[in-house]
PDB file of C-alpha atoms in Angstrom:
ATOM      1  CA  MET A   1     279.436 109.133 -10.740  1.00  0.00           C
ATOM      2  CA  GLY A   2     277.132 110.149 -13.429  1.00  0.00           C
ATOM      3  CA  GLY A   3     278.258 112.311 -16.259  1.00  0.00           C
ATOM      4  CA  ILE A   4     276.426 115.372 -17.354  1.00  0.00           C
ATOM      5  CA  GLY A   5     275.868 116.723 -21.048  1.00  0.00           C
ATOM      6  CA  ASP A   6     273.284 118.495 -23.252  1.00  0.00           C
ATOM      7  CA  MET A   7     270.912 116.929 -25.577  1.00  0.00           C
ATOM      8  CA  THR A   8     272.240 118.265 -28.783  1.00  0.00           C
ATOM      9  CA  ASN A   9     270.741 115.588 -31.018  1.00  0.00           C
ATOM     10  CA  GLN A  10     266.957 114.902 -30.685  1.00  0.00           C
ATOM     11  CA  LYS A  11     266.281 111.274 -31.187  1.00  0.00           C
ATOM     12  CA  GLU A  12     262.980 109.391 -31.156  1.00  0.00           C
ATOM     13  CA  GLU A  13     261.853 108.039 -27.901  1.00  0.00           C
ATOM     14  CA  SER A  14     263.411 104.817 -27.205  1.00  0.00           C
ATOM     15  CA  LYS A  15     261.567 101.825 -26.466  1.00  0.00           C
ATOM     16  CA  ASN A  16     263.033 101.459 -23.205  1.00  0.00           C
ATOM     17  CA  GLU A  17     262.588 105.154 -22.140  1.00  0.00           C
ATOM     18  CA  ARG A  18     260.343 105.817 -19.284  1.00  0.00           C
ATOM     19  CA  LYS A  19     259.010 109.186 -17.869  1.00  0.00           C
ATOM     20  CA  ALA A  20     258.928 110.018 -14.308  1.00  0.00           C
ATOM     21  CA  VAL A  21     257.910 113.390 -12.724  1.00  0.00           C
ATOM     22  CA  LEU A  22     259.366 115.016  -9.499  1.00  0.00           C
ATOM     23  CA  LEU A  23     257.358 117.267  -7.363  1.00  0.00           C
ATOM     24  CA  GLY A  24     258.454 119.012  -4.310  1.00  0.00           C
ATOM     25  CA  THR A  25     259.426 122.309  -2.814  1.00  0.00           C
ATOM     26  CA  GLY A  26     262.979 123.962  -3.457  1.00  0.00           C
ATOM     27  CA  HIS A  27     264.354 121.740  -0.646  1.00  0.00           C
ATOM     28  CA  LYS A  28     264.610 118.781  -3.301  1.00  0.00           C
ATOM     29  CA  ALA A  29     267.391 120.393  -5.177  1.00  0.00           C
ATOM     30  CA  LEU A  30     270.114 118.543  -3.159  1.00  0.00           C
ATOM     31  CA  PHE A  31     268.179 115.243  -3.573  1.00  0.00           C
ATOM     32  CA  PHE A  32     267.820 115.605  -7.371  1.00  0.00           C
ATOM     33  CA  LYS A  33     271.548 116.384  -7.687  1.00  0.00           C
ATOM     34  CA  GLN A  34     272.377 113.110  -5.899  1.00  0.00           C
ATOM     35  CA  LEU A  35     270.007 111.309  -8.180  1.00  0.00           C
ATOM     36  CA  CYS A  36     271.749 112.588 -11.259  1.00  0.00           C
ATOM     37  CA  ASP A  37     275.100 111.597  -9.517  1.00  0.00           C
ATOM     38  CA  ALA A  38     273.902 107.885  -8.779  1.00  0.00           C
ATOM     39  CA  ALA A  39     273.042 107.546 -12.233  1.00  0.00           C
ATOM     40  CA  ALA A  40     275.627 105.933 -14.795  1.00  0.00           C
ATOM     41  CA  LYS A  41     275.093 109.288 -16.925  1.00  0.00           C
ATOM     42  CA  TYR A  42     272.563 112.205 -17.261  1.00  0.00           C
ATOM     43  CA  GLU A  43     271.689 114.661 -19.686  1.00  0.00           C
ATOM     44  CA  ARG A  44     269.845 118.054 -19.795  1.00  0.00           C
ATOM     45  CA  HIS A  45     267.317 118.621 -22.463  1.00  0.00           C
ATOM     46  CA  VAL A  46     268.664 121.462 -24.612  1.00  0.00           C
ATOM     47  CA  HIS A  47     265.424 123.416 -24.893  1.00  0.00           C
ATOM     48  CA  TYR A  48     263.684 122.498 -21.703  1.00  0.00           C
ATOM     49  CA  PRO A  49     265.631 123.010 -18.207  1.00  0.00           C
ATOM     50  CA  ASP A  50     263.106 121.332 -16.238  1.00  0.00           C
ATOM     51  CA  VAL A  51     263.763 117.879 -18.381  1.00  0.00           C
ATOM     52  CA  HIS A  52     266.714 115.662 -17.526  1.00  0.00           C
ATOM     53  CA  TYR A  53     267.524 111.947 -18.963  1.00  0.00           C
ATOM     54  CA  LEU A  54     269.012 109.607 -16.573  1.00  0.00           C
ATOM     55  CA  THR A  55     270.452 106.449 -17.542  1.00  0.00           C
ATOM     56  CA  VAL A  56     270.408 103.704 -14.772  1.00  0.00           C
ATOM     57  CA  ASP A  57     272.285 100.394 -14.799  1.00  0.00           C
ATOM     58  CA  HIS A  58     270.003  97.556 -13.244  1.00  0.00           C
ATOM     59  CA  MET A  59     271.056  93.969 -13.430  1.00  0.00           C
ATOM     60  CA  GLY A  60     273.031  94.173 -16.438  1.00  0.00           C
ATOM     61  CA  ALA A  61     270.758  96.406 -18.274  1.00  0.00           C
ATOM     62  CA  GLU A  62     270.396 100.278 -19.073  1.00  0.00           C
ATOM     63  CA  GLN A  63     267.208 102.021 -18.441  1.00  0.00           C
ATOM     64  CA  VAL A  64     266.632 105.626 -19.598  1.00  0.00           C
ATOM     65  CA  ILE A  65     264.301 107.558 -17.420  1.00  0.00           C
ATOM     66  CA  GLU A  66     263.151 111.160 -18.363  1.00  0.00           C
ATOM     67  CA  ILE A  67     262.594 113.209 -15.244  1.00  0.00           C
ATOM     68  CA  THR A  68     260.673 116.263 -15.481  1.00  0.00           C
ATOM     69  CA  ASP A  69     260.232 118.872 -12.783  1.00  0.00           C
ATOM     70  CA  PRO A  70     257.197 120.614 -13.456  1.00  0.00           C
ATOM     71  CA  GLY A  71     256.818 122.685 -10.342  1.00  0.00           C
ATOM     72  CA  LEU A  72     253.844 122.337  -7.825  1.00  0.00           C
ATOM     73  CA  ALA A  73     251.937 125.182  -9.303  1.00  0.00           C
ATOM     74  CA  ARG A  74     248.451 123.896 -11.301  1.00  0.00           C
ATOM     75  CA  THR A  75     249.715 124.665 -14.683  1.00  0.00           C
ATOM     76  CA  GLY A  76     249.333 123.040 -18.071  1.00  0.00           C
ATOM     77  CA  ASN A  77     252.668 121.706 -17.986  1.00  0.00           C
ATOM     78  CA  ARG A  78     252.307 120.030 -14.617  1.00  0.00           C
ATOM     79  CA  GLU A  79     248.912 118.502 -15.829  1.00  0.00           C
ATOM     80  CA  MET A  80     250.792 117.186 -18.899  1.00  0.00           C
ATOM     81  CA  ALA A  81     253.655 115.933 -16.937  1.00  0.00           C
ATOM     82  CA  LEU A  82     251.445 114.049 -14.583  1.00  0.00           C
ATOM     83  CA  THR A  83     249.393 112.597 -17.663  1.00  0.00           C
ATOM     84  CA  ASP A  84     252.568 111.286 -19.575  1.00  0.00           C
ATOM     85  CA  ALA A  85     254.218 109.900 -16.244  1.00  0.00           C
ATOM     86  CA  ASP A  86     255.062 106.385 -15.871  1.00  0.00           C
ATOM     87  CA  TYR A  87     256.166 107.209 -12.323  1.00  0.00           C
ATOM     88  CA  ALA A  88     256.156 110.101  -9.757  1.00  0.00           C
ATOM     89  CA  ILE A  89     258.479 111.034  -7.103  1.00  0.00           C
ATOM     90  CA  LEU A  90     257.149 113.170  -4.193  1.00  0.00           C
ATOM     91  CA  TYR A  91     259.882 114.922  -2.059  1.00  0.00           C
ATOM     92  CA  TYR A  92     259.798 116.493   1.363  1.00  0.00           C
ATOM     93  CA  SER A  93     261.819 117.295   4.408  1.00  0.00           C
ATOM     94  CA  SER A  94     261.119 116.054   7.853  1.00  0.00           C
ATOM     95  CA  VAL A  95     262.607 119.278   9.187  1.00  0.00           C
ATOM     96  CA  ASN A  96     260.401 121.657   7.258  1.00  0.00           C
ATOM     97  CA  ILE A  97     256.458 121.059   7.502  1.00  0.00           C
ATOM     98  CA  ASP A  98     255.651 123.342   4.815  1.00  0.00           C
ATOM     99  CA  SER A  99     257.498 121.002   2.331  1.00  0.00           C
ATOM    100  CA  LEU A 100     254.986 118.341   3.435  1.00  0.00           C
ATOM    101  CA  GLN A 101     251.917 120.602   3.119  1.00  0.00           C
ATOM    102  CA  ALA A 102     252.790 121.764  -0.205  1.00  0.00           C
ATOM    103  CA  LEU A 103     252.275 118.271  -1.747  1.00  0.00           C
ATOM    104  CA  GLN A 104     248.633 118.026  -0.309  1.00  0.00           C
ATOM    105  CA  PRO A 105     246.876 119.656  -3.162  1.00  0.00           C
ATOM    106  CA  LEU A 106     248.553 116.759  -5.400  1.00  0.00           C
ATOM    107  CA  VAL A 107     246.322 114.011  -3.792  1.00  0.00           C
ATOM    108  CA  GLN A 108     243.315 114.473  -6.032  1.00  0.00           C
ATOM    109  CA  PRO A 109     245.376 114.620  -9.322  1.00  0.00           C
ATOM    110  CA  LEU A 110     247.210 111.696  -8.387  1.00  0.00           C
ATOM    111  CA  GLN A 111     244.419 109.633  -7.492  1.00  0.00           C
ATOM    112  CA  ASN A 112     243.091 110.121 -10.786  1.00  0.00           C
ATOM    113  CA  ARG A 113     245.963 108.291 -12.007  1.00  0.00           C
ATOM    114  CA  LYS A 114     245.022 105.071 -10.364  1.00  0.00           C
ATOM    115  CA  ASN A 115     247.807 102.790 -11.953  1.00  0.00           C
ATOM    116  CA  LEU A 116     250.528 105.223 -11.433  1.00  0.00           C
ATOM    117  CA  PRO A 117     253.424 104.101  -9.239  1.00  0.00           C
ATOM    118  CA  ILE A 118     254.143 106.789  -6.758  1.00  0.00           C
ATOM    119  CA  LEU A 119     257.169 107.112  -4.225  1.00  0.00           C
ATOM    120  CA  LEU A 120     256.861 109.617  -1.226  1.00  0.00           C
ATOM    121  CA  VAL A 121     260.391 110.467  -0.202  1.00  0.00           C
ATOM    122  CA  CYS A 122     260.930 111.801   3.376  1.00  0.00           C
ATOM    123  CA  ASP A 123     264.471 113.275   3.899  1.00  0.00           C
ATOM    124  CA  SER A 124     265.307 113.075   7.392  1.00  0.00           C
ATOM    125  CA  ASP A 125     268.788 114.115   7.118  1.00  0.00           C
ATOM    126  CA  GLU A 126     270.206 114.326  10.796  1.00  0.00           C
ATOM    127  CA  VAL A 127     272.985 116.523   9.572  1.00  0.00           C
ATOM    128  CA  ILE A 128     270.673 119.305   9.137  1.00  0.00           C
ATOM    129  CA  LEU A 129     269.253 118.602  12.495  1.00  0.00           C
ATOM    130  CA  GLU A 130     272.546 119.089  14.147  1.00  0.00           C
ATOM    131  CA  GLU A 131     273.438 121.998  12.294  1.00  0.00           C
ATOM    132  CA  THR A 132     270.168 123.780  13.297  1.00  0.00           C
ATOM    133  CA  ALA A 133     270.577 122.710  17.036  1.00  0.00           C
ATOM    134  CA  SER A 134     274.199 123.900  16.753  1.00  0.00           C
ATOM    135  CA  GLN A 135     273.341 127.360  15.436  1.00  0.00           C
ATOM    136  CA  HIS A 136     270.589 127.699  17.829  1.00  0.00           C
ATOM    137  CA  THR A 137     272.671 126.756  20.802  1.00  0.00           C
ATOM    138  CA  ASN A 138     275.385 129.252  19.776  1.00  0.00           C
ATOM    139  CA  SER A 139     273.065 132.142  19.596  1.00  0.00           C
ATOM    140  CA  THR A 140     271.486 131.358  22.969  1.00  0.00           C
ATOM    141  CA  SER A 141     274.819 130.991  24.918  1.00  0.00           C
ATOM    142  CA  GLU A 142     276.746 133.825  23.350  1.00  0.00           C
ATOM    143  CA  GLY A 143     278.412 135.925  26.128  1.00  0.00           C
ATOM    144  CA  TYR A 144     278.197 133.262  28.956  1.00  0.00           C
ATOM    145  CA  GLU A 145     281.219 131.387  28.352  1.00  0.00           C
ATOM    146  CA  SER A 146     282.849 131.567  31.777  1.00  0.00           C
ATOM    147  CA  ASP A 147     279.874 130.859  33.937  1.00  0.00           C
ATOM    148  CA  ASP A 148     279.818 127.068  34.712  1.00  0.00           C
ATOM    149  CA  ARG A 149     276.005 127.498  35.791  1.00  0.00           C
ATOM    150  CA  ASP A 150     275.157 128.812  32.370  1.00  0.00           C
ATOM    151  CA  GLY A 151     277.095 125.889  30.745  1.00  0.00           C
ATOM    152  CA  MET A 152     274.596 123.574  32.521  1.00  0.00           C
ATOM    153  CA  LYS A 153     271.892 125.782  31.065  1.00  0.00           C
ATOM    154  CA  ARG A 154     273.482 125.821  27.719  1.00  0.00           C
ATOM    155  CA  HIS A 155     273.650 121.911  27.938  1.00  0.00           C
ATOM    156  CA  TYR A 156     269.923 121.615  29.041  1.00  0.00           C
ATOM    157  CA  SER A 157     268.795 124.079  26.383  1.00  0.00           C
ATOM    158  CA  MET A 158     270.528 121.840  23.832  1.00  0.00           C
ATOM    159  CA  GLU A 159     268.732 118.713  25.023  1.00  0.00           C
ATOM    160  CA  GLN A 160     265.404 120.713  24.945  1.00  0.00           C
ATOM    161  CA  ILE A 161     266.331 121.903  21.360  1.00  0.00           C
ATOM    162  CA  ARG A 162     267.159 118.390  20.059  1.00  0.00           C
ATOM    163  CA  LYS A 163     263.970 116.523  21.754  1.00  0.00           C
ATOM    164  CA  SER A 164     261.586 119.674  20.291  1.00  0.00           C
ATOM    165  CA  LEU A 165     263.153 118.947  16.780  1.00  0.00           C
ATOM    166  CA  ASP A 166     262.891 115.166  17.174  1.00  0.00           C
ATOM    167  CA  ASP A 167     259.226 115.493  18.295  1.00  0.00           C
ATOM    168  CA  ASN A 168     258.703 117.727  15.271  1.00  0.00           C
ATOM    169  CA  VAL A 169     260.371 114.921  12.929  1.00  0.00           C
ATOM    170  CA  THR A 170     258.378 112.413  14.325  1.00  0.00           C
ATOM    171  CA  SER A 171     254.994 114.378  13.743  1.00  0.00           C
ATOM    172  CA  VAL A 172     256.141 115.241  10.240  1.00  0.00           C
ATOM    173  CA  LEU A 173     256.875 111.680   9.563  1.00  0.00           C
ATOM    174  CA  ASP A 174     253.492 110.399  10.823  1.00  0.00           C
ATOM    175  CA  GLN A 175     251.913 112.874   8.625  1.00  0.00           C
ATOM    176  CA  GLY A 176     254.066 111.685   5.683  1.00  0.00           C
ATOM    177  CA  GLU A 177     252.943 108.153   6.093  1.00  0.00           C
ATOM    178  CA  LYS A 178     249.313 109.156   6.520  1.00  0.00           C
ATOM    179  CA  LEU A 179     249.775 111.094   2.972  1.00  0.00           C
ATOM    180  CA  ALA A 180     251.181 107.761   1.532  1.00  0.00           C
ATOM    181  CA  GLN A 181     247.813 106.231   2.612  1.00  0.00           C
ATOM    182  CA  ASP A 182     245.713 108.784   1.018  1.00  0.00           C
ATOM    183  CA  LEU A 183     247.619 108.551  -2.217  1.00  0.00           C
ATOM    184  CA  GLY A 184     246.395 104.866  -2.403  1.00  0.00           C
ATOM    185  CA  PRO A 185     247.991 101.383  -2.679  1.00  0.00           C
ATOM    186  CA  ARG A 186     250.201 102.279  -5.294  1.00  0.00           C
ATOM    187  CA  CYS A 187     252.147 104.647  -3.231  1.00  0.00           C
ATOM    188  CA  SER A 188     255.322 103.616  -1.437  1.00  0.00           C
ATOM    189  CA  PHE A 189     256.806 105.506   1.590  1.00  0.00           C
ATOM    190  CA  LEU A 190     260.593 105.783   1.778  1.00  0.00           C
ATOM    191  CA  GLN A 191     262.752 107.413   4.309  1.00  0.00           C
ATOM    192  CA  ILE A 192     265.952 108.648   3.310  1.00  0.00           C
ATOM    193  CA  SER A 193     268.851 110.750   4.565  1.00  0.00           C
ATOM    194  CA  SER A 194     270.507 113.315   2.012  1.00  0.00           C
ATOM    195  CA  SER A 195     273.869 112.958   3.890  1.00  0.00           C
ATOM    196  CA  LYS A 196     274.087 109.238   2.562  1.00  0.00           C
ATOM    197  CA  SER A 197     274.806 109.439  -1.178  1.00  0.00           C
ATOM    198  CA  SER A 198     273.805 105.475  -1.297  1.00  0.00           C
ATOM    199  CA  ASP A 199     270.137 106.360  -0.559  1.00  0.00           C
ATOM    200  CA  ALA A 200     269.636 108.071  -3.822  1.00  0.00           C
ATOM    201  CA  LYS A 201     270.671 104.996  -5.624  1.00  0.00           C
ATOM    202  CA  LYS A 202     268.078 103.038  -3.559  1.00  0.00           C
ATOM    203  CA  VAL A 203     265.436 105.660  -4.908  1.00  0.00           C
ATOM    204  CA  LEU A 204     266.881 104.827  -8.465  1.00  0.00           C
ATOM    205  CA  THR A 205     266.570 101.096  -7.989  1.00  0.00           C
ATOM    206  CA  GLN A 206     263.372 101.275  -6.356  1.00  0.00           C
ATOM    207  CA  MET A 207     262.025 103.244  -9.333  1.00  0.00           C
ATOM    208  CA  VAL A 208     263.218 100.890 -12.078  1.00  0.00           C
ATOM    209  CA  ILE A 209     262.042  97.760 -10.381  1.00  0.00           C
ATOM    210  CA  SER A 210     258.450  99.533 -10.109  1.00  0.00           C
ATOM    211  CA  LEU A 211     258.742 100.558 -13.702  1.00  0.00           C
ATOM    212  CA  HIS A 212     259.656  96.905 -14.879  1.00  0.00           C
ATOM    213  CA  LYS A 213     256.547  95.639 -12.723  1.00  0.00           C
ATOM    214  CA  SER A 214     254.258  97.947 -14.246  1.00  0.00           C
ATOM    215  CA  GLY A 215     255.759  98.200 -17.903  1.00  0.00           C
ATOM    216  CA  PRO A 216     254.989  94.689 -19.228  1.00  0.00           C
ATOM    217  CA  VAL A 217     251.254  94.746 -17.972  1.00  0.00           C
ATOM    218  CA  ARG A 218     250.763  97.692 -20.045  1.00  0.00           C
ATOM    219  CA  ASN A 219     252.538  96.602 -23.116  1.00  0.00           C
ATOM    220  CA  ARG A 220     250.674  93.377 -22.911  1.00  0.00           C
ATOM    221  CA  ARG A 221     247.401  95.249 -22.981  1.00  0.00           C
ATOM    222  CA  MET A 222     248.592  97.403 -25.921  1.00  0.00           C
ATOM    223  CA  SER A 223     249.304  94.317 -27.947  1.00  0.00           C
ATOM    224  CA  LYS A 224     245.981  92.622 -26.966  1.00  0.00           C
ATOM    225  CA  ILE A 225     244.194  95.811 -28.356  1.00  0.00           C
ATOM    226  CA  ALA A 226     246.675  96.047 -31.370  1.00  0.00           C
ATOM    227  CA  ASN A 227     245.729  92.339 -32.268  1.00  0.00           C
ATOM    228  CA  MET A 228     242.160  92.832 -31.890  1.00  0.00           C
ATOM    229  CA  LEU A 229     242.062  95.842 -34.267  1.00  0.00           C
ATOM    230  CA  ARG A 230     244.333  93.742 -36.911  1.00  0.00           C
ATOM    231  CA  SER A 231     242.018  90.714 -36.288  1.00  0.00           C
ATOM    232  CA  LYS A 232     238.842  92.814 -37.147  1.00  0.00           C
ATOM    233  CA  SER A 233     240.551  94.392 -40.067  1.00  0.00           C
ATOM    234  CA  SER A 234     241.472  91.088 -41.222  1.00  0.00           C
ATOM    235  CA  ASP A 235     237.966  89.608 -40.932  1.00  0.00           C
ATOM    236  CA  LYS A 236     236.535  92.682 -42.814  1.00  0.00           C
ATOM    237  CA  SER A 237     238.883  92.211 -45.486  1.00  0.00           C
ATOM    238  CA  SER A 238     238.005  88.627 -45.899  1.00  0.00           C
ATOM    239  CA  ASP A 239     234.184  89.277 -45.718  1.00  0.00           C
ATOM    240  CA  GLU A 240     234.859  91.733 -48.484  1.00  0.00           C
ATOM    241  CA  ASN A 241     236.814  89.322 -50.666  1.00  0.00           C
ATOM    242  CA  MET A 242     234.138  86.680 -50.308  1.00  0.00           C
ATOM    243  CA  ILE A 243     231.253  89.096 -51.365  1.00  0.00           C
ATOM    244  CA  PHE A 244     233.496  90.143 -54.437  1.00  0.00           C
ATOM    245  CA  GLU A 245     234.140  86.713 -55.458  1.00  0.00           C
ATOM    246  CA  ALA A 246     230.402  85.803 -55.100  1.00  0.00           C
ATOM    247  CA  VAL A 247     229.419  88.786 -57.347  1.00  0.00           C
ATOM    248  CA  ASN A 248     231.735  87.874 -59.964  1.00  0.00           C
ATOM    249  CA  GLU A 249     230.861  84.315 -59.984  1.00  0.00           C
ATOM    250  CA  LYS A 250     227.349  85.133 -60.487  1.00  0.00           C
ATOM    251  CA  LYS A 251     228.276  87.721 -63.284  1.00  0.00           C
ATOM    252  CA  SER A 252     230.167  84.931 -65.019  1.00  0.00           C
ATOM    253  CA  GLU A 253     227.096  82.658 -64.774  1.00  0.00           C
ATOM    254  CA  LYS A 254     224.792  84.993 -66.335  1.00  0.00           C
ATOM    255  CA  LYS A 255     227.224  85.526 -69.292  1.00  0.00           C
ATOM    256  CA  LYS A 256     227.291  81.891 -69.866  1.00  0.00           C
ATOM    257  CA  GLU A 257     223.493  81.666 -69.872  1.00  0.00           C
ATOM    258  CA  LYS A 258     223.291  84.485 -72.432  1.00  0.00           C
ATOM    259  CA  LYS A 259     225.455  82.754 -74.865  1.00  0.00           C
ATOM    260  CA  GLY A 260     223.502  79.594 -74.324  1.00  0.00           C
ATOM    261  CA  GLY A 261     220.361  81.170 -75.183  1.00  0.00           C
ATOM    262  CA  LYS A 262     218.819  80.438 -71.940  1.00  0.00           C
ATOM    263  CA  MET A 263     217.933  83.090 -69.223  1.00  0.00           C
ATOM    264  CA  GLU A 264     217.023  81.660 -65.854  1.00  0.00           C
ATOM    265  CA  ASP A 265     216.016  83.642 -62.859  1.00  0.00           C
ATOM    266  CA  SER A 266     217.973  83.034 -59.808  1.00  0.00           C
ATOM    267  CA  LYS A 267     218.924  84.396 -56.680  1.00  0.00           C
ATOM    268  CA  VAL A 268     222.277  85.040 -54.543  1.00  0.00           C
ATOM    269  CA  CYS A 269     222.204  84.727 -50.996  1.00  0.00           C
ATOM    270  CA  ILE A 270     225.128  86.258 -49.447  1.00  0.00           C
ATOM    271  CA  VAL A 271     225.651  85.443 -45.568  1.00  0.00           C
ATOM    272  CA  MET A 272     227.528  88.066 -43.768  1.00  0.00           C
TER     273      MET A 272
END
């Protein structure tokens, strides 16, 4: 279980700290809590309630992940979170089509981040389905407990309810997979059940593995760019030194010629 605390001391961003953005409707509240519990430890930012720091143990190493929940509205905060993110988690519930449809406006902004790994999480918690069916059955059967025929009707109604719910879940699952395709090849689709705490750990593990795969590539590119800049700077300094030495050498020759009473015209050709 992860521990919780407030960020009382602000530190410089660690080299192994990565940034993730979590997007979805309010249905993701339980899912996010399970992510925090699955982490080795987690902390809330002292000033920003939508920012948390999760420490994940993976293969003997600790990975600190800053998770931001900027909300679904198109705000400057959301755009900045998407721009800074190294990873994106999109969450929806298979028993609530609205939670999936709320993610549709994110397709274009996320497509603009072509190299951003994305995980689309579908929560198909069967416990929620059972509770929904039970509540619906109780409301329709109230007042008919003594009639066996009504008991058969109640059983039939429960089967119909479950079938309807199952059909709806299947439809939402299919639409979720379609959304994953629309988001591009960097998007993975994962079905979980919030009744299984182990599923939250799977999400963290998949995120860390993906970050490790994408991280070194970007670091190597940055290193190459830095080396190129250093190389150009070094070449420029070398050229300037050569010019400076050539000019000084020529001045020295002129002084010697003056002292000897001889003045000869000469030219200096400097190859840049």
